[in-house]
Amino acid sequence: MFHNDSLEHFDHRKFIILGFQKIELSLAILIAILFFIFVPVHGQQKKNLDFFVQNQDTTFCTHILYYSSNNCEIIKWYDMAGTGKTIECIKDAGVTAFSLNGRTYDLLTIKKGRQKYYWKKVDGPIQLFVQDFTETAWYDQNMPETETRKYIVMNNQMHRIRKKRDIKRYLLPSLVNCEGFRSGYYGKFSLEELDNMIKVYNANCNAMAKGKSNKCRDYLINVKGDTIPSMAIEIRRISGIVNGIRYTTPDGRVYSILGRSECENYPTFSINGQTFDLIPMDPSRPGAGKQHVWRKIDGRMKLYDFYREAKGIEKGLFNQETNTYDFILYTVKLEDDVHIAVTDKNLNEVLMPYFLQCEALLQAFNGEITTQREVFELVVKLFNVLCPNEPQ
């Protein structure tokens, strides 16, 4: 793609035409930047784009990294051209919310006026916010999910939920006062069921939510391709393998799927807006088995991140931690349903031809494409946004 014609073969007409084509392409990229990045859209999520809200204006971008230190929080965000920009001390800069890979974080004012960013895990009449990462390094959803602090917001009041008695004190009066919840909830009143309780209440006890097709955000897809909507889904893993799924149907019934083989009959499920697919554990070894892995980046090229499963971070349904072991951290899925482990060799031999077909990507990203986490994720996201369809 990158070559120099000799002077004796120089064609001025071709040069002029190519010049106009590059100008048109640059204008197209510029228009895309202006349209997707700087159009204020409050409270609306554009598919496959991260965003942050600053001074009540929403800025959409391809990729966000979040860093927190003892002094202040920082956001590094990339525009549609792949250019990184940094916002220092984002609280002082007026950043009230940001979204990373499908998770939205709001700035909450907690005890004694302190402000911190918490993941809005459940939205609706009752909102559930959790602290889900270690604030010591660039955060790209690969930090341990401690969920050490949980807050609910209801009736414009915020309460911290630490023990079962907090559920009884703050949540139970509203829950039992709703006929839809009393007739539709079959779980226990415990911290382990907190997400489930809130989701069932939000779906059944909010007049505004009734009749909406999206009142069940979670879902499962079976091997036949049928989608099963669910108000709440929980999973259990042993050594990284899903061997237990529990889900609540729209009518409030709770079902359990037990055993690895039975769980593999549901190759896709979505929990709190994050999708997990059953993919090869090691694409180079077909007999190594499969694993449900988080689809971290969606689009024409899908990227799967094994970090939680590999490091034993994700806790199971019964609060059982998985073992720790070394594993492939990245796998991508191409259009022809081929899964490729992200290695330097596969990047050069398999993935680069895809990237080189995307002229807009080559125009936008002028750095070196590597398997380094921040660089590779950015390139995949730019590829999906700038070249969403296969070339004809």
PDB file of N, CA and C in Angstrom, residues 21-107:
ATOM      1  N   GLN A  21      -9.455  12.723  -4.142  1.00  0.00           N
ATOM      2  CA  GLN A  21     -10.020  11.610  -3.367  1.00  0.00           C
ATOM      3  C   GLN A  21      -9.606  11.715  -1.903  1.00  0.00           C
ATOM      4  N   LYS A  22      -8.316  12.063  -1.669  1.00  0.00           N
ATOM      5  CA  LYS A  22      -7.853  12.186  -0.283  1.00  0.00           C
ATOM      6  C   LYS A  22      -8.531  13.349   0.427  1.00  0.00           C
ATOM      7  N   ILE A  23      -8.774  14.458  -0.323  1.00  0.00           N
ATOM      8  CA  ILE A  23      -9.476  15.597   0.266  1.00  0.00           C
ATOM      9  C   ILE A  23     -10.892  15.193   0.662  1.00  0.00           C
ATOM     10  N   GLU A  24     -11.571  14.460  -0.260  1.00  0.00           N
ATOM     11  CA  GLU A  24     -12.933  14.002   0.043  1.00  0.00           C
ATOM     12  C   GLU A  24     -12.932  13.085   1.250  1.00  0.00           C
ATOM     13  N   LEU A  25     -11.932  12.171   1.317  1.00  0.00           N
ATOM     14  CA  LEU A  25     -11.866  11.250   2.439  1.00  0.00           C
ATOM     15  C   LEU A  25     -11.615  11.993   3.747  1.00  0.00           C
ATOM     16  N   SER A  26     -10.706  12.985   3.687  1.00  0.00           N
ATOM     17  CA  SER A  26     -10.421  13.778   4.886  1.00  0.00           C
ATOM     18  C   SER A  26     -11.649  14.552   5.342  1.00  0.00           C
ATOM     19  N   LEU A  27     -12.398  15.111   4.374  1.00  0.00           N
ATOM     20  CA  LEU A  27     -13.629  15.817   4.716  1.00  0.00           C
ATOM     21  C   LEU A  27     -14.635  14.872   5.338  1.00  0.00           C
ATOM     22  N   ALA A  28     -14.710  13.633   4.802  1.00  0.00           N
ATOM     23  CA  ALA A  28     -15.662  12.655   5.351  1.00  0.00           C
ATOM     24  C   ALA A  28     -15.317  12.327   6.798  1.00  0.00           C
ATOM     25  N   ILE A  29     -14.004  12.152   7.065  1.00  0.00           N
ATOM     26  CA  ILE A  29     -13.587  11.861   8.433  1.00  0.00           C
ATOM     27  C   ILE A  29     -13.892  13.045   9.340  1.00  0.00           C
ATOM     28  N   LEU A  30     -13.609  14.274   8.835  1.00  0.00           N
ATOM     29  CA  LEU A  30     -13.882  15.470   9.631  1.00  0.00           C
ATOM     30  C   LEU A  30     -15.356  15.596   9.963  1.00  0.00           C
ATOM     31  N   ILE A  31     -16.223  15.327   8.956  1.00  0.00           N
ATOM     32  CA  ILE A  31     -17.667  15.388   9.196  1.00  0.00           C
ATOM     33  C   ILE A  31     -18.079  14.358  10.231  1.00  0.00           C
ATOM     34  N   ALA A  32     -17.481  13.160  10.135  1.00  0.00           N
ATOM     35  CA  ALA A  32     -17.801  12.111  11.113  1.00  0.00           C
ATOM     36  C   ALA A  32     -17.414  12.549  12.516  1.00  0.00           C
ATOM     37  N   ILE A  33     -16.237  13.191  12.623  1.00  0.00           N
ATOM     38  CA  ILE A  33     -15.796  13.671  13.936  1.00  0.00           C
ATOM     39  C   ILE A  33     -16.778  14.686  14.489  1.00  0.00           C
ATOM     40  N   LEU A  34     -17.146  15.670  13.652  1.00  0.00           N
ATOM     41  CA  LEU A  34     -18.043  16.720  14.114  1.00  0.00           C
ATOM     42  C   LEU A  34     -19.406  16.166  14.478  1.00  0.00           C
ATOM     43  N   PHE A  35     -19.883  15.209  13.692  1.00  0.00           N
ATOM     44  CA  PHE A  35     -21.233  14.692  13.925  1.00  0.00           C
ATOM     45  C   PHE A  35     -21.287  13.793  15.150  1.00  0.00           C
ATOM     46  N   PHE A  36     -20.324  12.868  15.257  1.00  0.00           N
ATOM     47  CA  PHE A  36     -20.390  11.889  16.329  1.00  0.00           C
ATOM     48  C   PHE A  36     -19.789  12.384  17.631  1.00  0.00           C
ATOM     49  N   ILE A  37     -18.846  13.331  17.531  1.00  0.00           N
ATOM     50  CA  ILE A  37     -18.133  13.700  18.742  1.00  0.00           C
ATOM     51  C   ILE A  37     -18.718  14.915  19.427  1.00  0.00           C
ATOM     52  N   PHE A  38     -19.080  15.925  18.657  1.00  0.00           N
ATOM     53  CA  PHE A  38     -19.395  17.197  19.271  1.00  0.00           C
ATOM     54  C   PHE A  38     -20.868  17.556  19.236  1.00  0.00           C
ATOM     55  N   VAL A  39     -21.733  16.616  18.905  1.00  0.00           N
ATOM     56  CA  VAL A  39     -23.168  16.875  18.976  1.00  0.00           C
ATOM     57  C   VAL A  39     -23.650  16.526  20.371  1.00  0.00           C
ATOM     58  N   PRO A  40     -24.137  17.479  21.155  1.00  0.00           N
ATOM     59  CA  PRO A  40     -24.594  17.171  22.511  1.00  0.00           C
ATOM     60  C   PRO A  40     -25.851  16.310  22.466  1.00  0.00           C
ATOM     61  N   VAL A  41     -25.776  15.143  23.069  1.00  0.00           N
ATOM     62  CA  VAL A  41     -26.935  14.259  23.186  1.00  0.00           C
ATOM     63  C   VAL A  41     -26.976  13.802  24.629  1.00  0.00           C
ATOM     64  N   HIS A  42     -27.937  14.275  25.380  1.00  0.00           N
ATOM     65  CA  HIS A  42     -27.981  14.016  26.814  1.00  0.00           C
ATOM     66  C   HIS A  42     -28.667  12.683  27.094  1.00  0.00           C
ATOM     67  N   GLY A  43     -27.928  11.815  27.834  1.00  0.00           N
ATOM     68  CA  GLY A  43     -28.524  10.571  28.284  1.00  0.00           C
ATOM     69  C   GLY A  43     -28.736   9.552  27.180  1.00  0.00           C
ATOM     70  N   GLN A  44     -28.121   9.704  26.030  1.00  0.00           N
ATOM     71  CA  GLN A  44     -28.345   8.766  24.940  1.00  0.00           C
ATOM     72  C   GLN A  44     -27.034   8.070  24.604  1.00  0.00           C
ATOM     73  N   GLN A  45     -27.065   6.737  24.502  1.00  0.00           N
ATOM     74  CA  GLN A  45     -25.873   5.957  24.209  1.00  0.00           C
ATOM     75  C   GLN A  45     -25.837   5.603  22.734  1.00  0.00           C
ATOM     76  N   LYS A  46     -24.761   6.013  22.038  1.00  0.00           N
ATOM     77  CA  LYS A  46     -24.582   5.608  20.650  1.00  0.00           C
ATOM     78  C   LYS A  46     -23.875   4.265  20.642  1.00  0.00           C
ATOM     79  N   LYS A  47     -24.320   3.373  19.792  1.00  0.00           N
ATOM     80  CA  LYS A  47     -23.817   2.014  19.771  1.00  0.00           C
ATOM     81  C   LYS A  47     -22.316   1.992  19.521  1.00  0.00           C
ATOM     82  N   ASN A  48     -21.611   1.215  20.362  1.00  0.00           N
ATOM     83  CA  ASN A  48     -20.174   0.967  20.221  1.00  0.00           C
ATOM     84  C   ASN A  48     -19.315   2.215  20.404  1.00  0.00           C
ATOM     85  N   LEU A  49     -19.848   3.282  20.974  1.00  0.00           N
ATOM     86  CA  LEU A  49     -19.058   4.477  21.236  1.00  0.00           C
ATOM     87  C   LEU A  49     -19.041   4.768  22.731  1.00  0.00           C
ATOM     88  N   ASP A  50     -17.875   5.147  23.232  1.00  0.00           N
ATOM     89  CA  ASP A  50     -17.791   5.641  24.601  1.00  0.00           C
ATOM     90  C   ASP A  50     -18.217   7.107  24.616  1.00  0.00           C
ATOM     91  N   PHE A  51     -18.420   7.656  25.820  1.00  0.00           N
ATOM     92  CA  PHE A  51     -18.770   9.068  25.894  1.00  0.00           C
ATOM     93  C   PHE A  51     -18.447   9.609  27.281  1.00  0.00           C
ATOM     94  N   PHE A  52     -18.401  10.931  27.393  1.00  0.00           N
ATOM     95  CA  PHE A  52     -18.335  11.567  28.699  1.00  0.00           C
ATOM     96  C   PHE A  52     -19.213  12.810  28.664  1.00  0.00           C
ATOM     97  N   VAL A  53     -19.744  13.174  29.825  1.00  0.00           N
ATOM     98  CA  VAL A  53     -20.614  14.339  29.967  1.00  0.00           C
ATOM     99  C   VAL A  53     -19.842  15.395  30.740  1.00  0.00           C
ATOM    100  N   GLN A  54     -19.612  16.534  30.093  1.00  0.00           N
ATOM    101  CA  GLN A  54     -18.860  17.625  30.710  1.00  0.00           C
ATOM    102  C   GLN A  54     -19.647  18.913  30.580  1.00  0.00           C
ATOM    103  N   ASN A  55     -19.938  19.531  31.714  1.00  0.00           N
ATOM    104  CA  ASN A  55     -20.740  20.763  31.733  1.00  0.00           C
ATOM    105  C   ASN A  55     -22.039  20.591  30.957  1.00  0.00           C
ATOM    106  N   GLN A  56     -22.682  19.412  31.144  1.00  0.00           N
ATOM    107  CA  GLN A  56     -23.981  19.063  30.570  1.00  0.00           C
ATOM    108  C   GLN A  56     -23.926  18.803  29.055  1.00  0.00           C
ATOM    109  N   ASP A  57     -22.751  18.787  28.462  1.00  0.00           N
ATOM    110  CA  ASP A  57     -22.601  18.442  27.053  1.00  0.00           C
ATOM    111  C   ASP A  57     -22.004  17.043  26.946  1.00  0.00           C
ATOM    112  N   THR A  58     -22.575  16.247  26.043  1.00  0.00           N
ATOM    113  CA  THR A  58     -22.114  14.880  25.846  1.00  0.00           C
ATOM    114  C   THR A  58     -21.163  14.809  24.662  1.00  0.00           C
ATOM    115  N   THR A  59     -19.988  14.239  24.885  1.00  0.00           N
ATOM    116  CA  THR A  59     -18.991  14.060  23.840  1.00  0.00           C
ATOM    117  C   THR A  59     -18.805  12.571  23.581  1.00  0.00           C
ATOM    118  N   PHE A  60     -19.089  12.131  22.352  1.00  0.00           N
ATOM    119  CA  PHE A  60     -18.905  10.735  21.983  1.00  0.00           C
ATOM    120  C   PHE A  60     -17.507  10.542  21.416  1.00  0.00           C
ATOM    121  N   CYS A  61     -16.914   9.390  21.699  1.00  0.00           N
ATOM    122  CA  CYS A  61     -15.552   9.121  21.246  1.00  0.00           C
ATOM    123  C   CYS A  61     -15.360   7.616  21.058  1.00  0.00           C
ATOM    124  N   THR A  62     -14.263   7.255  20.416  1.00  0.00           N
ATOM    125  CA  THR A  62     -14.038   5.845  20.137  1.00  0.00           C
ATOM    126  C   THR A  62     -13.538   5.089  21.356  1.00  0.00           C
ATOM    127  N   HIS A  63     -12.799   5.758  22.231  1.00  0.00           N
ATOM    128  CA  HIS A  63     -12.154   5.027  23.312  1.00  0.00           C
ATOM    129  C   HIS A  63     -11.877   5.975  24.476  1.00  0.00           C
ATOM    130  N   ILE A  64     -12.075   5.479  25.704  1.00  0.00           N
ATOM    131  CA  ILE A  64     -11.789   6.259  26.908  1.00  0.00           C
ATOM    132  C   ILE A  64     -10.944   5.411  27.854  1.00  0.00           C
ATOM    133  N   LEU A  65      -9.964   6.054  28.466  1.00  0.00           N
ATOM    134  CA  LEU A  65      -9.213   5.459  29.560  1.00  0.00           C
ATOM    135  C   LEU A  65      -9.391   6.355  30.780  1.00  0.00           C
ATOM    136  N   TYR A  66      -9.563   5.722  31.927  1.00  0.00           N
ATOM    137  CA  TYR A  66      -9.801   6.463  33.164  1.00  0.00           C
ATOM    138  C   TYR A  66      -8.686   6.150  34.155  1.00  0.00           C
ATOM    139  N   TYR A  67      -8.159   7.185  34.787  1.00  0.00           N
ATOM    140  CA  TYR A  67      -7.097   7.010  35.764  1.00  0.00           C
ATOM    141  C   TYR A  67      -7.430   7.805  37.018  1.00  0.00           C
ATOM    142  N   SER A  68      -7.208   7.176  38.169  1.00  0.00           N
ATOM    143  CA  SER A  68      -7.475   7.852  39.429  1.00  0.00           C
ATOM    144  C   SER A  68      -6.245   7.757  40.321  1.00  0.00           C
ATOM    145  N   SER A  69      -5.838   8.871  40.862  1.00  0.00           N
ATOM    146  CA  SER A  69      -4.718   8.907  41.798  1.00  0.00           C
ATOM    147  C   SER A  69      -5.197   9.561  43.092  1.00  0.00           C
ATOM    148  N   ASN A  70      -4.289   9.767  44.005  1.00  0.00           N
ATOM    149  CA  ASN A  70      -4.659  10.408  45.268  1.00  0.00           C
ATOM    150  C   ASN A  70      -5.021  11.883  45.071  1.00  0.00           C
ATOM    151  N   ASN A  71      -4.513  12.455  43.990  1.00  0.00           N
ATOM    152  CA  ASN A  71      -4.744  13.885  43.764  1.00  0.00           C
ATOM    153  C   ASN A  71      -6.045  14.148  43.013  1.00  0.00           C
ATOM    154  N   CYS A  72      -6.202  13.541  41.839  1.00  0.00           N
ATOM    155  CA  CYS A  72      -7.419  13.769  41.060  1.00  0.00           C
ATOM    156  C   CYS A  72      -7.550  12.703  39.970  1.00  0.00           C
ATOM    157  N   GLU A  73      -8.758  12.621  39.400  1.00  0.00           N
ATOM    158  CA  GLU A  73      -9.029  11.674  38.337  1.00  0.00           C
ATOM    159  C   GLU A  73      -8.718  12.290  36.979  1.00  0.00           C
ATOM    160  N   ILE A  74      -8.320  11.444  36.051  1.00  0.00           N
ATOM    161  CA  ILE A  74      -7.957  11.878  34.706  1.00  0.00           C
ATOM    162  C   ILE A  74      -8.695  11.017  33.688  1.00  0.00           C
ATOM    163  N   ILE A  75      -9.136  11.621  32.592  1.00  0.00           N
ATOM    164  CA  ILE A  75      -9.693  10.883  31.466  1.00  0.00           C
ATOM    165  C   ILE A  75      -8.815  11.132  30.241  1.00  0.00           C
ATOM    166  N   LYS A  76      -8.441  10.066  29.579  1.00  0.00           N
ATOM    167  CA  LYS A  76      -7.795  10.171  28.279  1.00  0.00           C
ATOM    168  C   LYS A  76      -8.775   9.627  27.250  1.00  0.00           C
ATOM    169  N   TRP A  77      -9.170  10.468  26.303  1.00  0.00           N
ATOM    170  CA  TRP A  77     -10.166  10.042  25.328  1.00  0.00           C
ATOM    171  C   TRP A  77      -9.647  10.249  23.917  1.00  0.00           C
ATOM    172  N   TYR A  78     -10.129   9.401  23.018  1.00  0.00           N
ATOM    173  CA  TYR A  78      -9.690   9.413  21.625  1.00  0.00           C
ATOM    174  C   TYR A  78     -10.860   9.803  20.724  1.00  0.00           C
ATOM    175  N   ASP A  79     -10.605  10.747  19.844  1.00  0.00           N
ATOM    176  CA  ASP A  79     -11.657  11.149  18.912  1.00  0.00           C
ATOM    177  C   ASP A  79     -11.725  10.167  17.744  1.00  0.00           C
ATOM    178  N   MET A  80     -12.570  10.481  16.756  1.00  0.00           N
ATOM    179  CA  MET A  80     -12.783   9.559  15.644  1.00  0.00           C
ATOM    180  C   MET A  80     -11.554   9.424  14.754  1.00  0.00           C
ATOM    181  N   ALA A  81     -10.615  10.339  14.876  1.00  0.00           N
ATOM    182  CA  ALA A  81      -9.383  10.266  14.089  1.00  0.00           C
ATOM    183  C   ALA A  81      -8.280   9.537  14.844  1.00  0.00           C
ATOM    184  N   GLY A  82      -8.580   9.032  16.045  1.00  0.00           N
ATOM    185  CA  GLY A  82      -7.589   8.304  16.813  1.00  0.00           C
ATOM    186  C   GLY A  82      -6.640   9.193  17.588  1.00  0.00           C
ATOM    187  N   THR A  83      -6.966  10.468  17.704  1.00  0.00           N
ATOM    188  CA  THR A  83      -6.121  11.404  18.436  1.00  0.00           C
ATOM    189  C   THR A  83      -6.501  11.410  19.912  1.00  0.00           C
ATOM    190  N   GLY A  84      -5.513  11.187  20.770  1.00  0.00           N
ATOM    191  CA  GLY A  84      -5.765  11.152  22.200  1.00  0.00           C
ATOM    192  C   GLY A  84      -5.710  12.527  22.830  1.00  0.00           C
ATOM    193  N   LYS A  85      -6.669  12.798  23.707  1.00  0.00           N
ATOM    194  CA  LYS A  85      -6.718  14.064  24.434  1.00  0.00           C
ATOM    195  C   LYS A  85      -6.958  13.760  25.910  1.00  0.00           C
ATOM    196  N   THR A  86      -6.425  14.592  26.777  1.00  0.00           N
ATOM    197  CA  THR A  86      -6.491  14.332  28.207  1.00  0.00           C
ATOM    198  C   THR A  86      -7.230  15.450  28.932  1.00  0.00           C
ATOM    199  N   ILE A  87      -8.093  15.051  29.871  1.00  0.00           N
ATOM    200  CA  ILE A  87      -8.764  16.009  30.756  1.00  0.00           C
ATOM    201  C   ILE A  87      -8.262  15.749  32.160  1.00  0.00           C
ATOM    202  N   GLU A  88      -7.568  16.714  32.713  1.00  0.00           N
ATOM    203  CA  GLU A  88      -7.020  16.585  34.062  1.00  0.00           C
ATOM    204  C   GLU A  88      -8.074  16.955  35.104  1.00  0.00           C
ATOM    205  N   CYS A  89      -8.021  16.276  36.235  1.00  0.00           N
ATOM    206  CA  CYS A  89      -8.904  16.584  37.373  1.00  0.00           C
ATOM    207  C   CYS A  89     -10.347  16.747  36.894  1.00  0.00           C
ATOM    208  N   ILE A  90     -10.921  15.661  36.440  1.00  0.00           N
ATOM    209  CA  ILE A  90     -12.200  15.731  35.732  1.00  0.00           C
ATOM    210  C   ILE A  90     -13.350  16.213  36.615  1.00  0.00           C
ATOM    211  N   LYS A  91     -13.271  16.023  37.928  1.00  0.00           N
ATOM    212  CA  LYS A  91     -14.319  16.568  38.798  1.00  0.00           C
ATOM    213  C   LYS A  91     -14.344  18.089  38.703  1.00  0.00           C
ATOM    214  N   ASP A  92     -13.174  18.685  38.822  1.00  0.00           N
ATOM    215  CA  ASP A  92     -13.070  20.145  38.745  1.00  0.00           C
ATOM    216  C   ASP A  92     -13.392  20.646  37.346  1.00  0.00           C
ATOM    217  N   ALA A  93     -13.176  19.783  36.339  1.00  0.00           N
ATOM    218  CA  ALA A  93     -13.421  20.179  34.950  1.00  0.00           C
ATOM    219  C   ALA A  93     -14.880  20.016  34.546  1.00  0.00           C
ATOM    220  N   GLY A  94     -15.730  19.593  35.467  1.00  0.00           N
ATOM    221  CA  GLY A  94     -17.162  19.507  35.172  1.00  0.00           C
ATOM    222  C   GLY A  94     -17.616  18.214  34.552  1.00  0.00           C
ATOM    223  N   VAL A  95     -16.813  17.130  34.651  1.00  0.00           N
ATOM    224  CA  VAL A  95     -17.218  15.827  34.119  1.00  0.00           C
ATOM    225  C   VAL A  95     -18.087  15.129  35.162  1.00  0.00           C
ATOM    226  N   THR A  96     -19.353  14.929  34.829  1.00  0.00           N
ATOM    227  CA  THR A  96     -20.297  14.323  35.766  1.00  0.00           C
ATOM    228  C   THR A  96     -20.593  12.865  35.463  1.00  0.00           C
ATOM    229  N   ALA A  97     -20.191  12.386  34.274  1.00  0.00           N
ATOM    230  CA  ALA A  97     -20.429  10.992  33.907  1.00  0.00           C
ATOM    231  C   ALA A  97     -19.511  10.631  32.745  1.00  0.00           C
ATOM    232  N   PHE A  98     -19.214   9.333  32.635  1.00  0.00           N
ATOM    233  CA  PHE A  98     -18.485   8.837  31.476  1.00  0.00           C
ATOM    234  C   PHE A  98     -18.826   7.366  31.285  1.00  0.00           C
ATOM    235  N   SER A  99     -18.588   6.878  30.081  1.00  0.00           N
ATOM    236  CA  SER A  99     -18.937   5.496  29.741  1.00  0.00           C
ATOM    237  C   SER A  99     -17.722   4.789  29.165  1.00  0.00           C
ATOM    238  N   LEU A 100     -17.449   3.580  29.677  1.00  0.00           N
ATOM    239  CA  LEU A 100     -16.363   2.744  29.184  1.00  0.00           C
ATOM    240  C   LEU A 100     -16.912   1.397  28.771  1.00  0.00           C
ATOM    241  N   ASN A 101     -16.794   1.065  27.500  1.00  0.00           N
ATOM    242  CA  ASN A 101     -17.154  -0.276  27.026  1.00  0.00           C
ATOM    243  C   ASN A 101     -18.518  -0.740  27.549  1.00  0.00           C
ATOM    244  N   GLY A 102     -19.497   0.161  27.507  1.00  0.00           N
ATOM    245  CA  GLY A 102     -20.854  -0.223  27.861  1.00  0.00           C
ATOM    246  C   GLY A 102     -21.241   0.040  29.302  1.00  0.00           C
ATOM    247  N   ARG A 103     -20.313   0.492  30.124  1.00  0.00           N
ATOM    248  CA  ARG A 103     -20.633   0.792  31.516  1.00  0.00           C
ATOM    249  C   ARG A 103     -20.597   2.301  31.732  1.00  0.00           C
ATOM    250  N   THR A 104     -21.633   2.822  32.363  1.00  0.00           N
ATOM    251  CA  THR A 104     -21.716   4.253  32.630  1.00  0.00           C
ATOM    252  C   THR A 104     -21.391   4.528  34.091  1.00  0.00           C
ATOM    253  N   TYR A 105     -20.555   5.524  34.321  1.00  0.00           N
ATOM    254  CA  TYR A 105     -20.135   5.911  35.664  1.00  0.00           C
ATOM    255  C   TYR A 105     -20.621   7.332  35.947  1.00  0.00           C
ATOM    256  N   ASP A 106     -21.332   7.504  37.059  1.00  0.00           N
ATOM    257  CA  ASP A 106     -21.848   8.804  37.465  1.00  0.00           C
ATOM    258  C   ASP A 106     -21.074   9.309  38.672  1.00  0.00           C
ATOM    259  N   LEU A 107     -20.966  10.613  38.762  1.00  0.00           N
ATOM    260  CA  LEU A 107     -20.317  11.238  39.917  1.00  0.00           C
ATOM    261  C   LEU A 107     -21.342  11.372  41.038  1.00  0.00           C
TER     262      LEU A 107
END
